[in-house]
Amino acid sequence: MKECIKIRGIRQRDVKTVPVLPPRLTSETMAKDMTLWWGSGSPPCWRVLIALEEKNLQGYNQKLLSFEKGEHKSKEVMDVNPRGQLPAFKFGDIVINESYGACFFLESKFKSQGTKLIPDCAGSDNNCALIALIMQRVFEGNTLHQKMADVFMYNRRVPENERHESAFKRLKETLTTELQMWEGHLKKTPGGFLAGENFSMADVIVFPSVALLLRMGLSEDKYPKLAEYYKKLQGRPSVKATWPPTWKETPGQELLKDI
Amino acid sequence: MAKDMTLLWGSGSPPCWRIMIALEEKNLQGYNQKLLSFEKGEHKSKEVMEINPRGQLPAFKCGDKIINESCGVCFFLESKYKSQGTKLIPDCDAEQALMFQRVFEVNTFGDKMGNVIYYNWKVPEGERHDSAIKRNKEALTAEVKLWEGYLQKTSGGFLAGKNFSLADVIVFPAIAYLYRFGLSEERYPKLTEYYKNLMNRPSIKATWPPTWKETPGQDILKDI
């Protein structure tokens, strides 16, 4: 709201008005307008946490909830996300409950601060090639996450009388093929990150899934490139700052040791 | 520019259709394209595998850049050709955020639709259960009702508000798929209005699946 201050000149005719502008909206102020509801270890939630750190938006409000206690179905979450899922993300009146959507929106709105997660295409052929590879990996990340969830969540999603060893076996084989594909991606892409030499949106989206694989017992010997990538990114400030708290407290599992 | 692009696609496949709509909207007509048949297994042909080792369509090349993920191609095209054709990513924060929300909800929508329409194709005979079929149908019904609700609440006629955006590029083909497979027009008036409105958009008319013009649809979804 603009207020105008009248400055009296010497003569009545010289009365001037000077508009008083609202304080410049810093990203710190804007971060305070953001709220993230999240669960520890959930890759979709972790993606948004990493993006917020990379874009220098520390200072956002956050609430850690428990999937085990069913808090993702609480009224508080349902009010923001009628699907009753985490992450749920609000920025002023804006609501984005899709992790990819929140990450893309943050990159778009805060393009000029923090890490550049998606380069600008215009005028640079190299950048265009980079964007293409980033987009390819970002969206393949969906397939990876789905195939992982099919295995991890099998017993939760499929009622007991509908479960089949043959089905579970097939899902594990599908996941194995998928992981071998990502191992191959990392072998073929020099630079250490998913899209080459620089950290990008591809890493924001996919690293949490890779971390979960290792947490669930993926063999570092069978997947050396994935293990190398995992260890490299573990040290990144945004990843360290957002490491799932429950993972620090309890050991992982061995579900994937034979994959 | 367009002549540097090649799209391998299948008729009716929503992921393929998204890219074709995006190419039209960005005035990139003139791209090379090859229509392949899923029935004949052409998506597993050497030609496709060379571009997309996953043996899936769409497979897309722009010069030597390859992107085989439909949403990835759409975002890439909007980024590279930002200043031509239709503006697909709105500038206004609220509209842009809603666009991103709807774009990424398409995955769960597509999954639930596939679980019903392709149940027998995905699940071997010995693993099928009526209880699963029923559950899948209920999940799809809930999902369709959600989208009906979105269109009720969002004024402007498009998924993100008053402008056509990437949300429509990406989600419309999935909605059209519902009707192709027999969704009741009366039960979902807002979805039907949206479907009929966008059917006439030039980019959509130009890319309407050829096989849909030749053969009637199915009615698997008539009770949804």
mmCIF file of C-alpha atoms in Angstrom, chain A residues 30 34 51-52 54-55 57 89 91 94 96 99-120 135 201, chain B residues 75 78-79 82 87-100 104 166:
data_model
loop_
_atom_site.group_PDB
_atom_site.id
_atom_site.type_symbol
_atom_site.label_atom_id
_atom_site.label_comp_id
_atom_site.label_asym_id
_atom_site.label_seq_id
_atom_site.Cartn_x
_atom_site.Cartn_y
_atom_site.Cartn_z
ATOM 1 C CA MET A 30 9.408 -14.735 0.580
ATOM 2 C CA MET A 34 6.507 -20.730 2.333
ATOM 3 C CA ALA A 51 15.586 -27.284 -4.154
ATOM 4 C CA LEU A 52 14.791 -24.797 -1.384
ATOM 5 C CA GLU A 54 19.903 -24.718 -3.573
ATOM 6 C CA LYS A 55 17.828 -21.615 -4.311
ATOM 7 C CA LEU A 57 15.416 -20.085 0.432
ATOM 8 C CA PHE A 89 3.697 -26.962 -0.257
ATOM 9 C CA PHE A 91 3.679 -20.159 -0.897
ATOM 10 C CA ILE A 94 -0.127 -20.728 -4.060
ATOM 11 C CA ILE A 96 1.805 -27.050 -5.272
ATOM 12 C CA SER A 99 7.361 -32.366 -5.949
ATOM 13 C CA TYR A 100 8.402 -31.825 -9.558
ATOM 14 C CA GLY A 101 5.952 -28.938 -9.791
ATOM 15 C CA ALA A 102 7.329 -27.263 -6.673
ATOM 16 C CA CYS A 103 10.945 -27.699 -7.869
ATOM 17 C CA PHE A 104 10.197 -26.331 -11.330
ATOM 18 C CA PHE A 105 8.239 -23.419 -9.890
ATOM 19 C CA LEU A 106 11.026 -22.506 -7.456
ATOM 20 C CA GLU A 107 13.597 -22.597 -10.264
ATOM 21 C CA SER A 108 11.374 -20.444 -12.439
ATOM 22 C CA LYS A 109 10.569 -17.847 -9.803
ATOM 23 C CA PHE A 110 14.034 -17.692 -8.247
ATOM 24 C CA LYS A 111 15.951 -18.177 -11.469
ATOM 25 C CA SER A 112 18.510 -15.536 -10.713
ATOM 26 C CA GLN A 113 19.495 -16.689 -7.247
ATOM 27 C CA GLY A 114 21.221 -19.713 -5.838
ATOM 28 C CA THR A 115 22.253 -22.598 -8.072
ATOM 29 C CA LYS A 116 21.008 -22.493 -11.630
ATOM 30 C CA LEU A 117 19.124 -25.784 -11.873
ATOM 31 C CA ILE A 118 18.013 -25.441 -15.499
ATOM 32 C CA PRO A 119 20.152 -23.345 -17.871
ATOM 33 C CA ASP A 120 18.643 -20.837 -20.280
ATOM 34 C CA MET A 135 14.827 -32.996 -19.035
ATOM 35 C CA MET A 201 17.518 -30.230 -11.652
ATOM 36 C CA PHE B 75 9.432 -28.286 -21.533
ATOM 37 C CA GLU B 78 8.938 -24.208 -24.669
ATOM 38 C CA SER B 79 12.384 -23.269 -23.404
ATOM 39 C CA LYS B 82 9.967 -19.357 -25.931
ATOM 40 C CA LYS B 87 3.294 -18.905 -24.727
ATOM 41 C CA LEU B 88 2.894 -22.192 -22.865
ATOM 42 C CA ILE B 89 4.268 -21.201 -19.463
ATOM 43 C CA PRO B 90 2.265 -18.295 -17.969
ATOM 44 C CA ASP B 91 4.126 -15.348 -16.447
ATOM 45 C CA CYS B 92 1.689 -14.771 -13.621
ATOM 46 C CA ASP B 93 2.861 -16.651 -10.499
ATOM 47 C CA ALA B 94 -0.532 -18.049 -9.545
ATOM 48 C CA GLU B 95 -1.323 -19.307 -13.038
ATOM 49 C CA GLN B 96 2.159 -20.703 -13.500
ATOM 50 C CA ALA B 97 2.022 -22.559 -10.184
ATOM 51 C CA LEU B 98 -1.367 -24.042 -11.039
ATOM 52 C CA MET B 99 -0.031 -25.059 -14.435
ATOM 53 C CA PHE B 100 2.877 -26.918 -12.793
ATOM 54 C CA PHE B 104 2.561 -33.167 -12.763
ATOM 55 C CA LEU B 166 1.453 -26.639 -20.942
#
